[in-house]
DNA sequence: CTAATTATCTTAGTGGCTAAGATATATATT
DNA sequence: AATATATATCTTAGCCACTAAGATAATTAG
C-alpha cells in the first residue's frame, strides 16, 4: 500500500506537469472535484498550506481557466472556489489510464469481495485520520514526558 | 482510497517538519528504509527528481546524520546511500501512531479477509504501475492521434 | 460603537527545484 | 594503447512556490 501511494504521487506529478500546474495546484483541483466547491481557507486546511500560498494556487488555477472565484453573498469575506467543468475535463482525461487500470483490477473481484474492500477502504481512512490526530497529540507532549513508543508486533 | 492517500501525504509532511527535513528528503528515507541502500541515481528515478536535486537531498540527510555516502569499490562512479539505523529510529517513532492505527484496523479482519486485502494491495500496486506506463504512452501520442478516451462506466 | 475575530490578500525573503554543464570513472572502438 | 562515447554524480545559476508577517475588509461580540 505504501508503494502504491508513492507511485500514485509520481502519477500525479506527471499529470500536473502536462497540465502546466504545480503539484499543490492539482491537489486542490482533486479536492475541488470531490467537493464541487470550497473556500480558500478550506483549501489551506486540507492541503496544509498557508492561506497566502492558497492565494497563489487559486491565482494560477484561475488564470489557467480551471476555476472561478465567487464571493459569498451571505458572508462577503468568503471566497468560494468553483471548478470550470469544461476546462477541467482536459485534466480528467489524464486520469483515464489510472481509472482503466483500476477497473481492470476491480473486475477480478466478486461483489462480495468488493464489499469487503470498500469496508476496508472506509475503515482505513478513519484509521489514517485517527493517526493524524494521535501524531498531533504526540507532538504536543514534551519529548521527556512521552510514554515509550512501541511499534505493534506483527502476528507472525 | 484517494482520501486516505491525500491524508497520508499530510501525515508525511508533518513528520518531515518535525524531523527538520523536506518532504522529498523523507520520501527518499522511506525508500531507503524499504531497500536498505540505493545509489543516488536510483533515488532520482523513484522520486522523479533530477540527479542534481538528489545531491541536495543527500547533502541535507547526511548533514542531519540520517544517511552515509559510500562509494562503490566495483564501480567508483557510483555512490551508495545507506541509512544510519540509530538516528533513523528517531524518525521511525513518528510513524508509531500510524502503525498503531493501522494495526487496530487490521485487527478487525479475519486471516482469510487479510489474505484478500493483501492480494488486492499487490494487484493494486501492479495496476498503478501499469497506469503510469499507459500515461507515458498517452503522452508520447500526439493529441490529434489519440483514440477517444473514455472513463469506464461504474457497474451501477 | 468599539474591540476582537475571521477570511483573504499582499509583500519580502527563503529554499528546493530544474537545466545545463563540469568532473570523474567505465566501456567500446579502432 | 589511444581515443571516443557513455554513465554517475556533483556544481552552478536562476526560477518559482512557499512561509511569515502584516494589511485590508467584513463579521460578530461586548
CSV table of C-alpha atoms (C1' of nucleotides) in Angstrom, one decimal:
chain,number,residue,atom,x,y,z
A,1,UNK,CA,0.0,0.0,0.0
A,2,UNK,CA,2.9,2.4,0.8
A,3,UNK,CA,4.4,1.6,-2.6
A,4,UNK,CA,1.1,2.2,-4.4
A,5,UNK,CA,0.8,5.5,-2.6
A,6,UNK,CA,4.3,6.6,-3.6
A,7,UNK,CA,3.7,5.6,-7.2
A,8,UNK,CA,0.4,7.5,-7.1
A,9,UNK,CA,2.2,10.6,-6.1
A,10,UNK,CA,4.5,10.2,-9.2
A,11,UNK,CA,1.5,9.8,-11.4
A,12,UNK,CA,0.1,13.0,-10.0
A,13,UNK,CA,3.3,14.9,-10.6
A,14,UNK,CA,3.3,13.8,-14.3
A,15,UNK,CA,-0.4,14.9,-14.6
A,16,UNK,CA,0.4,18.3,-13.1
A,17,UNK,CA,3.4,18.7,-15.4
A,18,UNK,CA,1.3,18.1,-18.5
A,19,UNK,CA,-1.5,20.3,-17.3
A,20,UNK,CA,1.1,23.1,-16.7
A,21,UNK,CA,0.3,23.5,-13.0
A,22,UNK,CA,2.1,22.7,-9.7
A,23,UNK,CA,1.5,19.6,-7.6
A,24,UNK,CA,-0.2,21.7,-5.0
A,25,UNK,CA,-2.5,23.2,-7.6
A,26,UNK,CA,-3.5,19.7,-8.7
A,27,UNK,CA,-4.0,18.6,-5.1
A,28,UNK,CA,-6.5,21.5,-4.8
A,29,UNK,CA,-8.2,20.6,-8.1
A,30,UNK,CA,-8.6,17.0,-6.8
A,31,UNK,CA,-10.3,18.2,-3.6
A,32,UNK,CA,-12.5,20.6,-5.6
A,33,UNK,CA,-13.6,17.8,-7.9
A,34,UNK,CA,-14.6,15.8,-4.8
A,35,UNK,CA,-16.4,18.6,-3.1
A,36,UNK,CA,-17.6,20.7,-6.0
A,37,UNK,CA,-16.5,23.9,-4.4
A,38,UNK,CA,-14.6,25.1,-1.4
A,39,UNK,CA,-13.5,28.4,0.3
A,40,UNK,CA,-9.8,29.4,0.1
A,41,UNK,CA,-9.5,28.8,3.8
A,42,UNK,CA,-10.8,25.2,3.5
A,43,UNK,CA,-8.2,24.5,0.8
A,44,UNK,CA,-5.5,25.8,3.1
A,45,UNK,CA,-6.8,23.4,5.8
A,46,UNK,CA,-6.9,20.3,3.6
A,47,UNK,CA,-3.5,20.9,1.9
A,48,UNK,CA,-1.6,22.1,4.9
A,49,UNK,CA,-0.6,25.3,3.1
A,50,UNK,CA,-0.9,28.8,4.4
A,51,UNK,CA,-3.7,31.0,3.2
A,52,UNK,CA,-1.1,33.1,1.4
A,53,UNK,CA,0.0,30.1,-0.6
A,54,UNK,CA,-3.6,29.3,-1.5
A,55,UNK,CA,-4.0,32.8,-2.9
A,56,UNK,CA,-1.2,31.9,-5.3
A,57,UNK,CA,-2.7,28.5,-6.1
A,58,UNK,CA,-6.1,30.0,-6.9
A,59,UNK,CA,-4.4,32.8,-8.9
A,60,UNK,CA,-2.7,30.2,-11.2
A,61,UNK,CA,-5.7,28.0,-11.5
A,62,UNK,CA,-8.0,30.9,-12.3
A,63,UNK,CA,-5.5,32.3,-14.9
A,64,UNK,CA,-5.4,28.8,-16.5
A,65,UNK,CA,-9.2,28.8,-16.6
A,66,UNK,CA,-9.7,25.8,-14.4
A,67,UNK,CA,-11.5,27.5,-11.6
A,68,UNK,CA,-13.5,30.7,-10.8
A,69,UNK,CA,-13.6,32.9,-7.7
A,70,UNK,CA,-17.1,33.7,-6.4
A,71,UNK,CA,-17.7,35.9,-3.3
A,72,UNK,CA,-20.2,34.5,-0.9
A,73,UNK,CA,-23.2,36.9,-0.7
A,74,UNK,CA,-24.1,35.8,2.8
A,75,UNK,CA,-20.6,36.4,4.2
A,76,UNK,CA,-18.7,38.7,1.9
A,77,UNK,CA,-15.3,37.9,3.4
A,78,UNK,CA,-15.5,34.4,2.0
A,79,UNK,CA,-14.5,33.4,-1.5
A,80,UNK,CA,-15.8,30.2,-3.0
A,81,UNK,CA,-13.6,28.5,-5.5
A,82,UNK,CA,-15.6,26.5,-8.1
A,83,UNK,CA,-14.3,24.3,-10.9
A,84,UNK,CA,-15.0,25.1,-14.5
A,85,UNK,CA,-16.2,21.8,-15.8
A,86,UNK,CA,-15.3,22.3,-19.5
A,87,UNK,CA,-11.6,23.1,-19.0
A,88,UNK,CA,-11.3,20.7,-16.1
A,89,UNK,CA,-12.3,17.8,-18.4
A,90,UNK,CA,-8.9,18.1,-20.1
A,91,UNK,CA,-7.2,17.3,-16.9
A,92,UNK,CA,-9.7,14.5,-16.3
A,93,UNK,CA,-8.6,12.8,-19.5
A,94,UNK,CA,-5.1,12.3,-18.0
A,95,UNK,CA,-6.6,10.2,-15.2
A,96,UNK,CA,-8.2,7.8,-17.7
A,97,UNK,CA,-5.2,5.4,-17.8
A,98,UNK,CA,-5.4,5.2,-14.0
A,99,UNK,CA,-9.2,4.6,-14.0
A,100,UNK,CA,-8.9,1.9,-16.6
A,101,UNK,CA,-6.1,0.1,-14.8
A,102,UNK,CA,-8.1,0.2,-11.5
A,103,UNK,CA,-11.3,-1.0,-13.2
A,104,UNK,CA,-9.2,-3.9,-14.6
A,105,UNK,CA,-8.1,-4.8,-11.1
A,106,UNK,CA,-11.5,-4.5,-9.6
A,107,UNK,CA,-13.1,-6.6,-12.3
A,108,UNK,CA,-11.2,-9.6,-10.9
A,109,UNK,CA,-13.1,-9.4,-7.6
A,110,UNK,CA,-16.6,-10.7,-6.8
A,111,UNK,CA,-19.3,-8.4,-5.5
A,112,UNK,CA,-18.8,-9.8,-2.0
A,113,UNK,CA,-15.1,-9.3,-2.2
A,114,UNK,CA,-15.6,-5.7,-3.4
A,115,UNK,CA,-17.8,-5.1,-0.4
A,116,UNK,CA,-15.0,-6.2,1.9
A,117,UNK,CA,-12.6,-3.9,0.0
A,118,UNK,CA,-15.0,-1.0,0.4
A,119,UNK,CA,-15.3,-1.6,4.1
A,120,UNK,CA,-11.5,-1.7,4.4
A,121,UNK,CA,-11.1,1.5,2.4
A,122,UNK,CA,-13.6,3.2,4.7
A,123,UNK,CA,-12.1,1.8,7.9
A,124,UNK,CA,-8.6,2.6,6.7
A,125,UNK,CA,-9.4,6.2,6.0
A,126,UNK,CA,-10.8,6.5,9.5
A,127,UNK,CA,-7.6,5.0,10.8
A,128,UNK,CA,-5.4,7.5,8.9
A,129,UNK,CA,-7.4,10.4,10.3
A,130,UNK,CA,-7.1,8.9,13.8
A,131,UNK,CA,-3.3,8.5,13.3
A,132,UNK,CA,-3.1,12.2,12.3
A,133,UNK,CA,-4.8,13.2,15.5
A,134,UNK,CA,-2.6,10.9,17.5
A,135,UNK,CA,0.5,12.4,15.9
A,136,UNK,CA,-0.6,15.9,16.9
A,137,UNK,CA,-1.1,14.7,20.5
A,138,UNK,CA,2.3,13.1,20.4
A,139,UNK,CA,3.9,16.4,19.3
A,140,UNK,CA,2.1,18.4,21.9
A,141,UNK,CA,3.6,16.2,24.5
A,142,UNK,CA,7.2,17.3,25.5
A,143,UNK,CA,9.7,14.5,24.5
A,144,UNK,CA,10.7,13.7,28.1
A,145,UNK,CA,7.1,13.1,29.1
A,146,UNK,CA,6.3,10.8,26.2
A,147,UNK,CA,5.3,7.2,27.0
A,148,UNK,CA,7.7,4.8,25.4
A,149,UNK,CA,6.6,4.2,21.9
A,150,UNK,CA,6.5,0.7,20.6
A,151,UNK,CA,5.6,-0.5,17.2
A,152,UNK,CA,2.9,-3.2,17.4
A,153,UNK,CA,4.3,-6.7,16.8
A,154,UNK,CA,3.4,-8.5,13.6
A,155,UNK,CA,1.3,-11.5,14.4
A,156,UNK,CA,3.9,-13.9,12.8
B,1,UNK,CA,-8.6,5.3,-1.1
B,2,UNK,CA,-7.9,8.6,-2.7
B,3,UNK,CA,-8.8,10.4,0.5
B,4,UNK,CA,-6.5,8.1,2.5
B,5,UNK,CA,-3.7,8.8,0.1
B,6,UNK,CA,-4.2,12.5,0.5
B,7,UNK,CA,-4.3,12.3,4.2
B,8,UNK,CA,-1.2,10.1,4.2
B,9,UNK,CA,0.6,12.9,2.4
B,10,UNK,CA,-0.3,15.3,5.1
B,11,UNK,CA,0.9,12.9,7.8
B,12,UNK,CA,4.2,12.7,5.9
B,13,UNK,CA,4.5,16.5,5.7
B,14,UNK,CA,4.0,16.7,9.5
B,15,UNK,CA,6.7,14.0,10.1
B,16,UNK,CA,9.2,15.8,7.8
B,17,UNK,CA,8.5,19.1,9.5
B,18,UNK,CA,9.3,17.6,13.0
B,19,UNK,CA,12.4,15.8,11.7
B,20,UNK,CA,13.6,19.1,10.2
B,21,UNK,CA,13.8,17.8,6.6
B,22,UNK,CA,11.9,18.4,3.4
B,23,UNK,CA,9.1,16.2,2.0
B,24,UNK,CA,11.5,14.9,-0.7
B,25,UNK,CA,14.1,14.1,1.8
B,26,UNK,CA,11.6,12.0,3.8
B,27,UNK,CA,10.4,10.3,0.5
B,28,UNK,CA,14.0,9.2,0.0
B,29,UNK,CA,14.3,8.0,3.6
B,30,UNK,CA,11.2,5.9,3.1
B,31,UNK,CA,12.6,4.3,0.0
B,32,UNK,CA,16.0,3.7,1.7
B,33,UNK,CA,14.2,2.1,4.6
B,34,UNK,CA,12.4,-0.3,2.3
B,35,UNK,CA,15.5,-1.1,0.2
B,36,UNK,CA,18.3,-0.8,2.8
B,37,UNK,CA,20.5,1.2,0.4
B,38,UNK,CA,20.4,2.8,-3.1
B,39,UNK,CA,22.5,4.8,-5.4
B,40,UNK,CA,21.9,8.5,-5.9
B,41,UNK,CA,20.7,7.7,-9.5
B,42,UNK,CA,18.1,5.2,-8.3
B,43,UNK,CA,16.8,7.8,-5.8
B,44,UNK,CA,16.4,10.2,-8.7
B,45,UNK,CA,14.5,7.6,-10.6
B,46,UNK,CA,12.0,6.6,-7.9
B,47,UNK,CA,11.3,10.2,-6.8
B,48,UNK,CA,11.2,11.8,-10.2
B,49,UNK,CA,13.8,14.4,-9.2
B,50,UNK,CA,16.9,15.3,-11.2
B,51,UNK,CA,20.2,13.9,-10.0
B,52,UNK,CA,21.2,17.5,-9.1
B,53,UNK,CA,18.3,17.7,-6.7
B,54,UNK,CA,19.2,14.4,-5.2
B,55,UNK,CA,22.7,15.7,-4.4
B,56,UNK,CA,21.0,18.3,-2.3
B,57,UNK,CA,18.7,15.8,-0.7
B,58,UNK,CA,21.6,13.5,0.3
B,59,UNK,CA,23.7,16.5,1.5
B,60,UNK,CA,20.9,17.5,3.9
B,61,UNK,CA,20.2,14.0,5.1
B,62,UNK,CA,24.0,13.3,5.6
B,63,UNK,CA,24.4,16.6,7.4
B,64,UNK,CA,21.5,15.6,9.7
B,65,UNK,CA,23.1,12.3,10.3
B,66,UNK,CA,20.4,10.1,8.8
B,67,UNK,CA,22.4,8.6,6.0
B,68,UNK,CA,26.0,8.0,4.9
B,69,UNK,CA,27.6,8.1,1.4
B,70,UNK,CA,29.7,5.1,0.5
B,71,UNK,CA,31.5,4.9,-2.9
B,72,UNK,CA,31.1,1.6,-4.7
B,73,UNK,CA,34.5,-0.1,-5.0
B,74,UNK,CA,33.5,-2.1,-8.0
B,75,UNK,CA,32.3,1.0,-9.9
B,76,UNK,CA,33.8,4.1,-8.4
B,77,UNK,CA,31.4,6.4,-10.2
B,78,UNK,CA,28.6,5.1,-8.0
B,79,UNK,CA,27.7,6.3,-4.6
B,80,UNK,CA,25.6,4.1,-2.3
B,81,UNK,CA,23.4,5.9,0.2
B,82,UNK,CA,22.9,3.9,3.3
B,83,UNK,CA,20.7,4.7,6.3
B,84,UNK,CA,22.2,5.1,9.8
B,85,UNK,CA,19.9,3.0,11.9
B,86,UNK,CA,20.4,4.8,15.2
B,87,UNK,CA,19.4,8.2,14.1
B,88,UNK,CA,16.8,7.0,11.7
B,89,UNK,CA,15.0,5.3,14.6
B,90,UNK,CA,14.0,8.8,15.8
B,91,UNK,CA,12.1,9.4,12.6
B,92,UNK,CA,10.6,5.9,13.0
B,93,UNK,CA,9.0,6.8,16.3
B,94,UNK,CA,6.9,9.4,14.5
B,95,UNK,CA,5.3,6.7,12.5
B,96,UNK,CA,4.2,4.8,15.5
B,97,UNK,CA,0.7,6.5,15.7
B,98,UNK,CA,0.1,5.5,12.1
B,99,UNK,CA,1.3,1.9,12.7
B,100,UNK,CA,-0.9,1.6,15.8
B,101,UNK,CA,-3.9,2.9,14.0
B,102,UNK,CA,-3.4,0.6,11.1
B,103,UNK,CA,-2.9,-2.4,13.3
B,104,UNK,CA,-6.1,-1.5,15.1
B,105,UNK,CA,-7.9,-1.5,11.7
B,106,UNK,CA,-6.3,-4.8,10.6
B,107,UNK,CA,-7.2,-6.5,13.9
B,108,UNK,CA,-10.9,-6.3,12.9
B,109,UNK,CA,-10.3,-8.6,9.9
B,110,UNK,CA,-10.0,-12.4,9.8
B,111,UNK,CA,-6.9,-14.1,8.4
B,112,UNK,CA,-8.9,-15.0,5.3
B,113,UNK,CA,-10.0,-11.4,4.9
B,114,UNK,CA,-6.5,-10.2,5.4
B,115,UNK,CA,-5.3,-12.5,2.7
B,116,UNK,CA,-7.8,-10.9,0.3
B,117,UNK,CA,-6.6,-7.5,1.3
B,118,UNK,CA,-3.0,-8.5,0.7
B,119,UNK,CA,-3.9,-9.8,-2.7
B,120,UNK,CA,-5.7,-6.6,-3.5
B,121,UNK,CA,-2.8,-4.5,-2.3
B,122,UNK,CA,-0.5,-6.5,-4.6
B,123,UNK,CA,-2.8,-6.3,-7.6
B,124,UNK,CA,-3.5,-2.6,-7.0
B,125,UNK,CA,0.2,-1.8,-7.0
B,126,UNK,CA,0.7,-3.6,-10.3
B,127,UNK,CA,-2.3,-1.6,-11.6
B,128,UNK,CA,-0.8,1.7,-10.6
B,129,UNK,CA,2.5,0.8,-12.3
B,130,UNK,CA,0.5,-0.2,-15.4
B,131,UNK,CA,-1.3,3.1,-15.3
B,132,UNK,CA,2.0,5.0,-15.1
B,133,UNK,CA,3.2,3.2,-18.2
B,134,UNK,CA,-0.1,3.8,-20.0
B,135,UNK,CA,0.1,7.5,-19.1
B,136,UNK,CA,3.6,7.7,-20.6
B,137,UNK,CA,2.3,6.1,-23.8
B,138,UNK,CA,-0.6,8.5,-23.9
B,139,UNK,CA,1.7,11.5,-23.7
B,140,UNK,CA,4.0,10.1,-26.4
B,141,UNK,CA,1.0,10.0,-28.7
B,142,UNK,CA,0.3,13.4,-30.3
B,143,UNK,CA,-3.1,14.7,-29.1
B,144,UNK,CA,-4.8,14.5,-32.5
B,145,UNK,CA,-3.8,10.9,-32.9
B,146,UNK,CA,-5.1,9.8,-29.5
B,147,UNK,CA,-8.0,7.4,-29.5
B,148,UNK,CA,-11.1,8.9,-27.8
B,149,UNK,CA,-10.6,8.5,-24.1
B,150,UNK,CA,-13.5,7.1,-22.1
B,151,UNK,CA,-13.7,6.6,-18.4
B,152,UNK,CA,-15.0,3.1,-17.7
B,153,UNK,CA,-18.6,3.0,-16.6
B,154,UNK,CA,-19.4,2.1,-13.0
B,155,UNK,CA,-21.3,-1.1,-12.8
B,156,UNK,CA,-24.3,0.5,-11.1
C,1,DC,C1',-19.9,51.9,18.9
C,2,DT,C1',-15.8,50.0,19.8
C,3,DA,C1',-13.0,45.9,20.1
C,4,DA,C1',-12.0,41.4,18.7
C,5,DT,C1',-12.3,37.8,15.4
C,6,DT,C1',-12.4,35.8,10.8
C,7,DA,C1',-11.2,35.4,5.8
C,8,DT,C1',-8.4,36.6,2.2
C,9,DC,C1',-4.8,39.1,0.0
C,10,DT,C1',-0.1,41.3,-0.2
C,11,DT,C1',4.9,41.5,0.3
C,12,DA,C1',9.7,40.3,1.4
C,13,DG,C1',12.6,36.8,1.8
C,14,DT,C1',14.0,31.8,1.6
C,15,DG,C1',14.9,27.2,0.0
C,16,DG,C1',14.4,23.3,-3.1
C,17,DC,C1',14.0,22.6,-7.8
C,18,DT,C1',15.4,22.4,-12.9
C,19,DA,C1',18.6,22.8,-16.7
C,20,DA,C1',23.0,22.9,-18.3
C,21,DG,C1',27.4,21.9,-17.9
C,22,DA,C1',31.7,20.1,-15.2
C,23,DT,C1',34.2,16.2,-13.4
C,24,DA,C1',35.5,11.5,-12.8
C,25,DT,C1',35.1,6.8,-14.0
C,26,DA,C1',33.9,3.0,-17.1
C,27,DT,C1',33.1,0.8,-21.5
C,28,DA,C1',33.6,0.4,-26.7
C,29,DT,C1',36.1,1.1,-31.0
C,30,DT,C1',40.0,1.4,-33.9
D,1,DA,C1',47.2,1.7,-26.4
D,2,DA,C1',44.8,5.6,-27.6
D,3,DT,C1',40.6,7.7,-28.5
D,4,DA,C1',35.7,8.3,-28.2
D,5,DT,C1',31.4,7.6,-26.1
D,6,DA,C1',28.6,6.6,-22.2
D,7,DT,C1',27.5,6.6,-17.3
D,8,DA,C1',27.1,8.5,-12.5
D,9,DT,C1',27.4,12.2,-9.6
D,10,DC,C1',28.3,17.0,-8.5
D,11,DT,C1',28.2,22.1,-9.3
D,12,DT,C1',26.1,26.4,-10.6
D,13,DA,C1',22.8,30.0,-11.9
D,14,DG,C1',18.3,31.2,-12.0
D,15,DC,C1',13.4,30.4,-11.0
D,16,DC,C1',9.2,29.8,-8.6
D,17,DA,C1',6.3,28.2,-4.8
D,18,DC,C1',6.3,28.6,-0.1
D,19,DT,C1',6.3,30.7,4.7
D,20,DA,C1',5.8,34.5,8.0
D,21,DA,C1',4.2,38.7,9.0
D,22,DG,C1',1.2,42.1,8.3
D,23,DA,C1',-2.6,44.8,5.6
D,24,DT,C1',-7.4,45.0,4.3
D,25,DA,C1',-12.1,44.2,4.6
D,26,DA,C1',-16.2,42.0,6.6
D,27,DT,C1',-18.4,39.9,10.6
D,28,DT,C1',-19.5,39.2,15.5
D,29,DA,C1',-19.3,40.3,20.5
D,30,DG,C1',-19.3,43.3,24.4
